[in-house]
Each structure stands twice: as C-alpha cells, then as structure tokens.
PDB file of C-alpha atoms in Angstrom:
ATOM      1  CA  MET A  16     -23.926  -1.157  16.251  1.00  0.00           C
ATOM      2  CA  ARG A  17     -20.207  -2.836  17.141  1.00  0.00           C
ATOM      3  CA  ILE A  18     -16.962  -0.873  16.510  1.00  0.00           C
ATOM      4  CA  LEU A  19     -16.350  -2.045  13.023  1.00  0.00           C
ATOM      5  CA  GLU A  20     -19.885  -1.507  11.957  1.00  0.00           C
ATOM      6  CA  LEU A  21     -19.045   2.030  13.512  1.00  0.00           C
ATOM      7  CA  LEU A  22     -15.817   2.662  11.389  1.00  0.00           C
ATOM      8  CA  GLY A  23     -17.523   1.595   8.626  1.00  0.00           C
ATOM      9  CA  PHE A  24     -20.807   3.302   8.959  1.00  0.00           C
ATOM     10  CA  ALA A  25     -18.119   7.000   9.437  1.00  0.00           C
ATOM     11  CA  GLY A  26     -15.733   5.912   6.624  1.00  0.00           C
ATOM     12  CA  GLY A  27     -19.356   5.463   4.183  1.00  0.00           C
ATOM     13  CA  ALA A  28     -20.237   8.724   4.930  1.00  0.00           C
ATOM     14  CA  LEU A  29     -17.168  10.130   4.219  1.00  0.00           C
ATOM     15  CA  PHE A  30     -17.490   8.140   0.460  1.00  0.00           C
ATOM     16  CA  ALA A  31     -20.829   8.774  -0.179  1.00  0.00           C
ATOM     17  CA  PRO A  32     -20.819  12.412  -1.802  1.00  0.00           C
ATOM     18  CA  ILE A  33     -17.780  10.993  -4.197  1.00  0.00           C
ATOM     19  CA  ALA A  34     -20.952   8.377  -5.161  1.00  0.00           C
ATOM     20  CA  ALA A  35     -23.165  10.254  -5.190  1.00  0.00           C
ATOM     21  CA  ALA A  36     -21.242  12.865  -7.189  1.00  0.00           C
ATOM     22  CA  GLY A  37     -20.149  10.108  -9.688  1.00  0.00           C
ATOM     23  CA  SER A  38     -23.956   8.810  -9.907  1.00  0.00           C
ATOM     24  CA  PHE A  39     -24.810  12.551 -10.353  1.00  0.00           C
ATOM     25  CA  LEU A  40     -22.547  12.785 -13.087  1.00  0.00           C
ATOM     26  CA  ARG A  41     -22.639   9.650 -14.947  1.00  0.00           C
ATOM     27  CA  GLN A  42     -26.656   9.175 -14.692  1.00  0.00           C
ATOM     28  CA  ALA A  43     -26.183   5.673 -13.711  1.00  0.00           C
ATOM     29  CA  ARG A  44     -25.035   3.391 -10.540  1.00  0.00           C
ATOM     30  CA  VAL A  45     -21.574   4.882 -10.124  1.00  0.00           C
ATOM     31  CA  PHE A  46     -20.187   0.844 -10.074  1.00  0.00           C
ATOM     32  CA  HIS A  47     -22.588  -1.859 -11.772  1.00  0.00           C
ATOM     33  CA  PRO A  48     -24.356   0.476 -14.346  1.00  0.00           C
ATOM     34  CA  ASP A  49     -24.243  -1.551 -17.163  1.00  0.00           C
ATOM     35  CA  GLY A  50     -27.107  -4.656 -16.986  1.00  0.00           C
ATOM     36  CA  VAL A  51     -29.584  -7.630 -18.263  1.00  0.00           C
ATOM     37  CA  VAL A  52     -32.708  -8.476 -15.869  1.00  0.00           C
ATOM     38  CA  TYR A  53     -33.837 -11.739 -16.046  1.00  0.00           C
ATOM     39  CA  ARG A  54     -36.993 -12.896 -13.928  1.00  0.00           C
ATOM     40  CA  ALA A  55     -36.086 -16.557 -11.793  1.00  0.00           C
ATOM     41  CA  VAL A  56     -37.894 -19.544  -9.725  1.00  0.00           C
ATOM     42  CA  VAL A  57     -35.938 -19.933  -6.523  1.00  0.00           C
ATOM     43  CA  THR A  58     -35.767 -23.961  -5.291  1.00  0.00           C
ATOM     44  CA  VAL A  59     -34.840 -25.472  -2.364  1.00  0.00           C
ATOM     45  CA  ASP A  60     -30.965 -26.892  -2.313  1.00  0.00           C
ATOM     46  CA  ALA A  61     -30.376 -28.111   1.379  1.00  0.00           C
ATOM     47  CA  GLN A  62     -31.387 -31.161   2.116  1.00  0.00           C
ATOM     48  CA  ASP A  63     -32.613 -31.035   5.806  1.00  0.00           C
ATOM     49  CA  GLY A  64     -32.004 -28.862   8.846  1.00  0.00           C
ATOM     50  CA  PRO A  65     -31.705 -24.611   9.090  1.00  0.00           C
ATOM     51  CA  ALA A  66     -30.485 -24.682   5.594  1.00  0.00           C
ATOM     52  CA  LYS A  67     -33.308 -25.663   4.246  1.00  0.00           C
ATOM     53  CA  GLU A  68     -35.447 -23.377   6.791  1.00  0.00           C
ATOM     54  CA  VAL A  69     -33.795 -20.492   5.282  1.00  0.00           C
ATOM     55  CA  ALA A  70     -34.018 -21.845   1.930  1.00  0.00           C
ATOM     56  CA  ALA A  71     -37.956 -22.530   2.300  1.00  0.00           C
ATOM     57  CA  ARG A  72     -38.563 -18.712   2.730  1.00  0.00           C
ATOM     58  CA  LEU A  73     -36.135 -17.324  -0.283  1.00  0.00           C
ATOM     59  CA  ALA A  74     -38.300 -19.843  -2.010  1.00  0.00           C
ATOM     60  CA  GLY A  75     -40.662 -18.604  -5.366  1.00  0.00           C
ATOM     61  CA  PRO A  76     -39.844 -15.631  -7.931  1.00  0.00           C
ATOM     62  CA  ALA A  77     -37.001 -13.994  -8.485  1.00  0.00           C
ATOM     63  CA  LEU A  78     -36.141 -11.070 -10.250  1.00  0.00           C
ATOM     64  CA  VAL A  79     -32.320 -10.831 -11.312  1.00  0.00           C
ATOM     65  CA  ARG A  80     -29.630  -8.190 -12.657  1.00  0.00           C
ATOM     66  CA  LEU A  81     -26.016  -8.943 -13.801  1.00  0.00           C
ATOM     67  CA  SER A  82     -23.695  -6.182 -14.509  1.00  0.00           C
ATOM     68  CA  SER A  83     -20.557  -5.208 -15.267  1.00  0.00           C
ATOM     69  CA  ALA A  84     -18.725  -3.677 -12.792  1.00  0.00           C
ATOM     70  CA  LEU A  85     -16.707  -1.083 -13.906  1.00  0.00           C
ATOM     71  CA  TRP A  86     -17.934  -0.342 -17.148  1.00  0.00           C
ATOM     72  CA  LYS A  87     -20.592   0.858 -19.635  1.00  0.00           C
ATOM     73  CA  THR A  88     -21.186  -1.328 -22.496  1.00  0.00           C
ATOM     74  CA  SER A  89     -22.975  -2.127 -25.746  1.00  0.00           C
ATOM     75  CA  GLY A  90     -25.064  -5.071 -26.638  1.00  0.00           C
ATOM     76  CA  GLY A  91     -22.933  -6.908 -23.791  1.00  0.00           C
ATOM     77  CA  ARG A  92     -19.266  -6.351 -25.276  1.00  0.00           C
ATOM     78  CA  ALA A  93     -16.309  -7.209 -22.453  1.00  0.00           C
ATOM     79  CA  ARG A  94     -14.405  -4.953 -21.525  1.00  0.00           C
ATOM     80  CA  ARG A  95     -10.979  -5.080 -19.278  1.00  0.00           C
ATOM     81  CA  PRO A  96      -9.754  -5.357 -16.264  1.00  0.00           C
ATOM     82  CA  ASP A  97     -13.427  -5.364 -14.802  1.00  0.00           C
ATOM     83  CA  LEU A  98     -15.693  -7.752 -12.530  1.00  0.00           C
ATOM     84  CA  LEU A  99     -19.509  -8.759 -12.787  1.00  0.00           C
ATOM     85  CA  GLY A 100     -21.954  -8.763 -10.679  1.00  0.00           C
ATOM     86  CA  LEU A 101     -25.588  -9.928  -9.853  1.00  0.00           C
ATOM     87  CA  ALA A 102     -28.079  -8.739  -7.924  1.00  0.00           C
ATOM     88  CA  ILE A 103     -31.414 -11.027  -6.704  1.00  0.00           C
ATOM     89  CA  ARG A 104     -34.042  -9.544  -4.875  1.00  0.00           C
ATOM     90  CA  PHE A 105     -36.422 -12.814  -3.887  1.00  0.00           C
ATOM     91  CA  ARG A 106     -40.059 -11.993  -3.853  1.00  0.00           C
ATOM     92  CA  HIS A 107     -43.550 -13.354  -3.792  1.00  0.00           C
ATOM     93  CA  ASP A 108     -45.062 -11.643  -5.868  1.00  0.00           C
ATOM     94  CA  PRO A 109     -44.574 -13.461  -9.908  1.00  0.00           C
ATOM     95  CA  THR A 110     -45.297 -10.389 -11.648  1.00  0.00           C
ATOM     96  CA  VAL A 111     -42.516  -8.580 -12.942  1.00  0.00           C
ATOM     97  CA  SER A 112     -42.126  -4.985 -10.659  1.00  0.00           C
ATOM     98  CA  VAL A 113     -39.222  -2.687 -10.764  1.00  0.00           C
ATOM     99  CA  ILE A 114     -40.988  -1.652  -7.131  1.00  0.00           C
ATOM    100  CA  ALA A 115     -39.793  -3.369  -4.231  1.00  0.00           C
ATOM    101  CA  GLU A 116     -42.141  -5.006  -1.946  1.00  0.00           C
ATOM    102  CA  GLN A 117     -42.784  -5.394   2.036  1.00  0.00           C
ATOM    103  CA  GLY A 118     -41.015  -9.126   2.312  1.00  0.00           C
ATOM    104  CA  ASP A 119     -38.983  -8.828  -0.711  1.00  0.00           C
ATOM    105  CA  GLN A 120     -35.137  -9.975   0.325  1.00  0.00           C
ATOM    106  CA  ASP A 121     -32.440  -8.268  -1.540  1.00  0.00           C
ATOM    107  CA  LEU A 122     -28.963 -10.019  -2.099  1.00  0.00           C
ATOM    108  CA  LEU A 123     -25.773  -8.679  -4.186  1.00  0.00           C
ATOM    109  CA  PHE A 124     -22.847 -10.532  -5.159  1.00  0.00           C
ATOM    110  CA  ALA A 125     -19.961 -10.097  -7.293  1.00  0.00           C
ATOM    111  CA  THR A 126     -16.846 -12.109  -8.345  1.00  0.00           C
ATOM    112  CA  MET A 127     -14.552 -10.915  -5.976  1.00  0.00           C
ATOM    113  CA  ARG A 128     -14.350 -13.285  -2.253  1.00  0.00           C
ATOM    114  CA  SER A 129     -13.481  -9.702  -0.404  1.00  0.00           C
ATOM    115  CA  LEU A 130     -12.447  -6.452  -0.808  1.00  0.00           C
ATOM    116  CA  LEU A 131      -9.290  -7.320   0.186  1.00  0.00           C
ATOM    117  CA  THR A 132      -9.417  -9.442  -3.752  1.00  0.00           C
ATOM    118  CA  PHE A 133     -10.566  -6.493  -5.620  1.00  0.00           C
ATOM    119  CA  ILE A 134      -7.632  -5.436  -6.992  1.00  0.00           C
ATOM    120  CA  PRO A 135      -6.343  -8.990  -8.860  1.00  0.00           C
ATOM    121  CA  ALA A 136     -10.100 -10.080  -8.990  1.00  0.00           C
ATOM    122  CA  LEU A 137     -10.221  -7.124 -12.218  1.00  0.00           C
ATOM    123  CA  PHE A 138      -7.711  -8.981 -14.087  1.00  0.00           C
ATOM    124  CA  THR A 139      -8.603 -12.687 -13.219  1.00  0.00           C
ATOM    125  CA  THR A 140     -12.603 -12.400 -13.668  1.00  0.00           C
ATOM    126  CA  ASN A 141     -13.923 -13.986 -16.899  1.00  0.00           C
ATOM    127  CA  VAL A 142     -15.576 -11.041 -18.820  1.00  0.00           C
ATOM    128  CA  HIS A 143     -16.797 -13.032 -21.659  1.00  0.00           C
ATOM    129  CA  SER A 144     -19.356 -14.755 -19.623  1.00  0.00           C
ATOM    130  CA  PHE A 145     -22.000 -14.303 -17.179  1.00  0.00           C
ATOM    131  CA  LEU A 146     -21.618 -18.193 -16.347  1.00  0.00           C
ATOM    132  CA  ALA A 147     -17.787 -18.745 -15.939  1.00  0.00           C
ATOM    133  CA  ASP A 148     -17.047 -17.341 -12.455  1.00  0.00           C
ATOM    134  CA  ASP A 149     -18.873 -17.470  -8.761  1.00  0.00           C
ATOM    135  CA  TYR A 150     -19.745 -14.816  -7.171  1.00  0.00           C
ATOM    136  CA  TYR A 151     -19.813 -13.666  -3.811  1.00  0.00           C
ATOM    137  CA  ALA A 152     -21.913 -11.154  -1.158  1.00  0.00           C
ATOM    138  CA  VAL A 153     -19.287  -9.640  -0.342  1.00  0.00           C
ATOM    139  CA  GLY A 154     -19.255  -9.109   4.157  1.00  0.00           C
ATOM    140  CA  LEU A 155     -20.879 -10.926   6.771  1.00  0.00           C
ATOM    141  CA  PHE A 156     -24.918 -11.479   7.384  1.00  0.00           C
ATOM    142  CA  ASP A 157     -26.925 -13.262   9.815  1.00  0.00           C
ATOM    143  CA  ALA A 158     -29.681 -16.108   8.383  1.00  0.00           C
ATOM    144  CA  ALA A 159     -31.811 -16.801  11.023  1.00  0.00           C
ATOM    145  CA  GLU A 160     -31.773 -20.075  11.243  1.00  0.00           C
ATOM    146  CA  LEU A 161     -28.046 -20.329  10.351  1.00  0.00           C
ATOM    147  CA  GLY A 162     -26.423 -17.995  12.474  1.00  0.00           C
ATOM    148  CA  GLU A 163     -23.614 -15.106  10.656  1.00  0.00           C
ATOM    149  CA  VAL A 164     -22.618 -16.750   7.619  1.00  0.00           C
ATOM    150  CA  LYS A 165     -20.829 -15.302   3.821  1.00  0.00           C
ATOM    151  CA  TRP A 166     -22.948 -16.339   0.777  1.00  0.00           C
ATOM    152  CA  ARG A 167     -21.893 -17.782  -3.004  1.00  0.00           C
ATOM    153  CA  LEU A 168     -22.673 -18.289  -6.231  1.00  0.00           C
ATOM    154  CA  ILE A 169     -21.664 -21.073  -8.253  1.00  0.00           C
ATOM    155  CA  THR A 170     -22.213 -20.800 -11.813  1.00  0.00           C
ATOM    156  CA  PRO A 171     -22.361 -23.512 -14.402  1.00  0.00           C
ATOM    157  CA  ARG A 172     -18.694 -22.595 -15.875  1.00  0.00           C
ATOM    158  CA  ILE A 173     -19.686 -21.958 -18.872  1.00  0.00           C
ATOM    159  CA  PRO A 174     -16.247 -20.092 -20.369  1.00  0.00           C
ATOM    160  CA  GLY A 175     -18.182 -17.759 -23.356  1.00  0.00           C
ATOM    161  CA  GLY A 176     -16.846 -18.231 -27.138  1.00  0.00           C
ATOM    162  CA  GLU A 177     -17.840 -15.948 -30.350  1.00  0.00           C
ATOM    163  CA  ILE A 178     -20.163 -14.697 -29.719  1.00  0.00           C
ATOM    164  CA  SER A 179     -20.916 -11.405 -26.859  1.00  0.00           C
ATOM    165  CA  ARG A 180     -21.709 -12.908 -23.237  1.00  0.00           C
ATOM    166  CA  VAL A 181     -25.972 -11.117 -22.995  1.00  0.00           C
ATOM    167  CA  GLU A 182     -26.254 -13.517 -26.138  1.00  0.00           C
ATOM    168  CA  ALA A 183     -24.148 -16.685 -24.758  1.00  0.00           C
ATOM    169  CA  LEU A 184     -26.377 -16.067 -21.451  1.00  0.00           C
ATOM    170  CA  GLU A 185     -29.816 -16.127 -23.460  1.00  0.00           C
ATOM    171  CA  GLN A 186     -28.654 -19.434 -25.217  1.00  0.00           C
ATOM    172  CA  ALA A 187     -28.081 -20.739 -21.339  1.00  0.00           C
ATOM    173  CA  VAL A 188     -31.396 -19.334 -20.476  1.00  0.00           C
ATOM    174  CA  LEU A 189     -33.070 -21.328 -23.248  1.00  0.00           C
ATOM    175  CA  SER A 190     -31.482 -24.303 -22.843  1.00  0.00           C
ATOM    176  CA  GLY A 191     -31.758 -24.233 -19.508  1.00  0.00           C
ATOM    177  CA  VAL A 192     -28.832 -24.049 -17.850  1.00  0.00           C
ATOM    178  CA  ALA A 193     -28.434 -20.513 -16.741  1.00  0.00           C
ATOM    179  CA  ILE A 194     -28.867 -22.020 -13.108  1.00  0.00           C
ATOM    180  CA  PHE A 195     -26.703 -20.828  -9.728  1.00  0.00           C
ATOM    181  CA  GLU A 196     -26.525 -22.589  -6.751  1.00  0.00           C
ATOM    182  CA  LEU A 197     -26.563 -20.183  -3.703  1.00  0.00           C
ATOM    183  CA  GLN A 198     -24.536 -21.576  -0.840  1.00  0.00           C
ATOM    184  CA  ALA A 199     -23.556 -20.067   2.496  1.00  0.00           C
ATOM    185  CA  ARG A 200     -21.001 -21.434   5.311  1.00  0.00           C
ATOM    186  CA  ASP A 201     -20.068 -20.255   9.307  1.00  0.00           C
ATOM    187  CA  ALA A 202     -18.862 -17.070   8.883  1.00  0.00           C
ATOM    188  CA  ARG A 203     -16.629 -17.869  12.116  1.00  0.00           C
ATOM    189  CA  ALA A 204     -15.106 -20.209  10.894  1.00  0.00           C
ATOM    190  CA  PHE A 205     -13.214 -21.805   8.636  1.00  0.00           C
ATOM    191  CA  ALA A 206     -15.637 -23.817   7.144  1.00  0.00           C
ATOM    192  CA  GLU A 207     -17.094 -25.615   4.138  1.00  0.00           C
ATOM    193  CA  TYR A 208     -19.600 -24.082   2.390  1.00  0.00           C
ATOM    194  CA  GLN A 209     -23.249 -25.850   1.662  1.00  0.00           C
ATOM    195  CA  PRO A 210     -25.767 -25.885  -0.661  1.00  0.00           C
ATOM    196  CA  VAL A 211     -29.272 -23.451   0.110  1.00  0.00           C
ATOM    197  CA  ALA A 212     -31.115 -22.633  -2.733  1.00  0.00           C
ATOM    198  CA  ARG A 213     -31.238 -23.634  -6.402  1.00  0.00           C
ATOM    199  CA  ILE A 214     -32.018 -20.011  -9.160  1.00  0.00           C
ATOM    200  CA  ARG A 215     -32.825 -20.776 -12.827  1.00  0.00           C
ATOM    201  CA  LEU A 216     -33.292 -17.847 -14.570  1.00  0.00           C
ATOM    202  CA  VAL A 217     -36.093 -18.119 -17.024  1.00  0.00           C
ATOM    203  CA  GLU A 218     -37.085 -15.036 -19.545  1.00  0.00           C
ATOM    204  CA  ARG A 219     -35.418 -11.692 -20.346  1.00  0.00           C
ATOM    205  CA  VAL A 220     -37.271  -8.794 -19.040  1.00  0.00           C
ATOM    206  CA  ASP A 221     -37.426  -5.763 -20.250  1.00  0.00           C
ATOM    207  CA  VAL A 222     -37.533  -3.451 -16.883  1.00  0.00           C
ATOM    208  CA  ASP A 223     -36.425   0.288 -16.072  1.00  0.00           C
ATOM    209  CA  GLN A 224     -33.430  -0.102 -14.242  1.00  0.00           C
ATOM    210  CA  SER A 225     -32.630   3.013 -12.898  1.00  0.00           C
ATOM    211  CA  ALA A 226     -35.875   2.791 -11.339  1.00  0.00           C
ATOM    212  CA  LEU A 227     -34.863  -0.754 -10.528  1.00  0.00           C
ATOM    213  CA  ARG A 228     -32.972  -0.249  -6.729  1.00  0.00           C
ATOM    214  CA  PHE A 229     -31.435  -3.130  -4.942  1.00  0.00           C
ATOM    215  CA  SER A 230     -30.670  -2.178  -1.589  1.00  0.00           C
ATOM    216  CA  PRO A 231     -28.297  -4.421   0.550  1.00  0.00           C
ATOM    217  CA  PHE A 232     -30.343  -3.546   3.622  1.00  0.00           C
ATOM    218  CA  ARG A 233     -33.716  -5.389   2.240  1.00  0.00           C
ATOM    219  CA  SER A 234     -34.322  -8.031   3.958  1.00  0.00           C
ATOM    220  CA  GLY A 235     -38.033  -9.336   4.268  1.00  0.00           C
ATOM    221  CA  ARG A 236     -36.562 -13.123   4.347  1.00  0.00           C
ATOM    222  CA  GLY A 237     -34.476 -12.450   7.275  1.00  0.00           C
ATOM    223  CA  ILE A 238     -30.986 -12.080   5.760  1.00  0.00           C
ATOM    224  CA  VAL A 239     -29.463  -9.620   7.807  1.00  0.00           C
ATOM    225  CA  PRO A 240     -26.111  -7.188   6.592  1.00  0.00           C
ATOM    226  CA  ARG A 241     -23.334  -7.077   9.844  1.00  0.00           C
ATOM    227  CA  GLY A 242     -20.211  -6.106   9.863  1.00  0.00           C
ATOM    228  CA  PHE A 243     -18.100  -3.589   8.640  1.00  0.00           C
ATOM    229  CA  VAL A 244     -18.542  -4.316   4.760  1.00  0.00           C
ATOM    230  CA  ASN A 245     -21.965  -3.498   4.852  1.00  0.00           C
ATOM    231  CA  ALA A 246     -21.745  -0.336   7.375  1.00  0.00           C
ATOM    232  CA  LEU A 247     -19.831   0.405   4.468  1.00  0.00           C
ATOM    233  CA  ARG A 248     -22.897   0.876   2.349  1.00  0.00           C
ATOM    234  CA  ILE A 249     -25.288   2.281   4.752  1.00  0.00           C
ATOM    235  CA  VAL A 250     -25.206   6.326   3.530  1.00  0.00           C
ATOM    236  CA  PRO A 251     -23.511   5.828   0.136  1.00  0.00           C
ATOM    237  CA  TYR A 252     -26.244   3.373  -1.861  1.00  0.00           C
ATOM    238  CA  PRO A 253     -29.183   6.113  -0.661  1.00  0.00           C
ATOM    239  CA  ALA A 254     -27.123   9.134  -1.734  1.00  0.00           C
ATOM    240  CA  SER A 255     -25.721   7.615  -5.412  1.00  0.00           C
ATOM    241  CA  GLN A 256     -29.683   6.497  -5.731  1.00  0.00           C
ATOM    242  CA  LEU A 257     -31.371  10.072  -4.795  1.00  0.00           C
ATOM    243  CA  ALA A 258     -28.305  12.037  -7.466  1.00  0.00           C
ATOM    244  CA  ARG A 259     -29.653   9.499 -10.347  1.00  0.00           C
ATOM    245  CA  ALA A 260     -32.910  10.303  -9.481  1.00  0.00           C
ATOM    246  CA  ALA A 261     -32.281  14.091  -9.810  1.00  0.00           C
ATOM    247  CA  TRP A 262     -32.031  13.457 -13.193  1.00  0.00           C
ATOM    248  CA  LYS A 263     -35.449  12.904 -14.438  1.00  0.00           C
TER     249      LYS A 263
END
C-alpha cells in the first residue's frame, strides 16, 4: 500500500466510529440515504483499443441507484444545499437482486469532481434533476488495459421543471433518453476523457434498499480503487453497513 493510501486508511479508521454512529442513529446511510433504483443495460461505446476491452467487460445488465447525498426526501422533493449520487452495479445476471454475486463490479459517483470541490458542489448542483449535472467517481482507479484512470458520467443535461426529479427521471426513462455516457481519462496527465460505455436506464425496480449495499471495493470486472480518497473508505463503509444492519 502506498504512503498516501496508508494515510487515507488511517484517516478512515478514525472516521469509522462516527460513520457507524450516524448510520445507527439515522437508520439509513450517512450519505445518500434516500434514492430510487433502476434496472439498466450497459453497451460498448468505445470504438477500439483498451477502452473497448474494458467496456466489453462492463457490458450487460446493471443496477443503478440515484440519490440525494444529504437529505432524506419524500417523493423526490429536492432540498439545498446538496449533492446527487449515482451508484452502478455491473452484473452478469439480468435478474434483479440486491445480493452481489462473484464477478459484479460497483462504481460510485457524485456531482463533485473531487473532495476539494465538495463545498462549492453543494451549491452548484442542480438538485431538481438527476439528468442535469455530470457525475464523477472521486479517486483513482486501476482499470487494467487503461491503466490508472479517473471516471465520469455524462448526462443528457435535462434541467428539470415543474414536476419532481423522480417523476422527471421516470418520464426520461419512458422516452428512452435516460442515458449516461461512462468516460475515462488517464489519471497521471491532463488528458481528455474518452468514451467507454453507455448506461441506459430501463425500468424502475422496487427493492429493499437497506439490503442493497454498494462497495467501492467490489471489483469483479477488474476496476480496482486506488489512492488516498478510496483508502479513506476502507473502514467506514463496512462499519456503516454493520450499524444499519443492527436495526433489523
């Protein structure tokens, strides 16, 4: 483990009791407590080369959860300040299930570019639409053929309107425009993002979200989290999940 990852791990270990206590008292996730879940289909978007090889491993069925970062909401009612989150589980089995299987891959995104942009992103995120702002997987990832990369999701930039963001999202799904473009760029240089795959939401599904436990360390398709930010998550994630389970 690199020095920065060791520092991140230590910081996360110190924060873990706070995360566990917060989850226990809230009876939900500390962050992203309330969301909607969709079945999705992932297709290859890259034209050739390493990106196409990575995309081919991600292609197939997926489960996507979209959520607010800070607030518990009802009916998709938006509150500010806030971020929005999007978690994807790439699966082999098209059957909808909250149980992760061997070979599944999770990627977690939020409407902020990095930890340094957390505060400004709380005020610049368009909380009225899940399809207006781009999402970023904060931290570094070893993506096999692509090397060490950063990830982002490009949205169709639908700003939202009079109806709630959940209703607007459902309309976009029914219209076939709820599509996210997964892109990657070399983390070691100021490179441009390149298309990798497309993620299309197909239908909303009713699942036990308390049992749906995403993990940035579920890396069944060869995308492995690296760096300080991801190391911060190693202890708090399972600590928070165990605290939530204690209510059952």
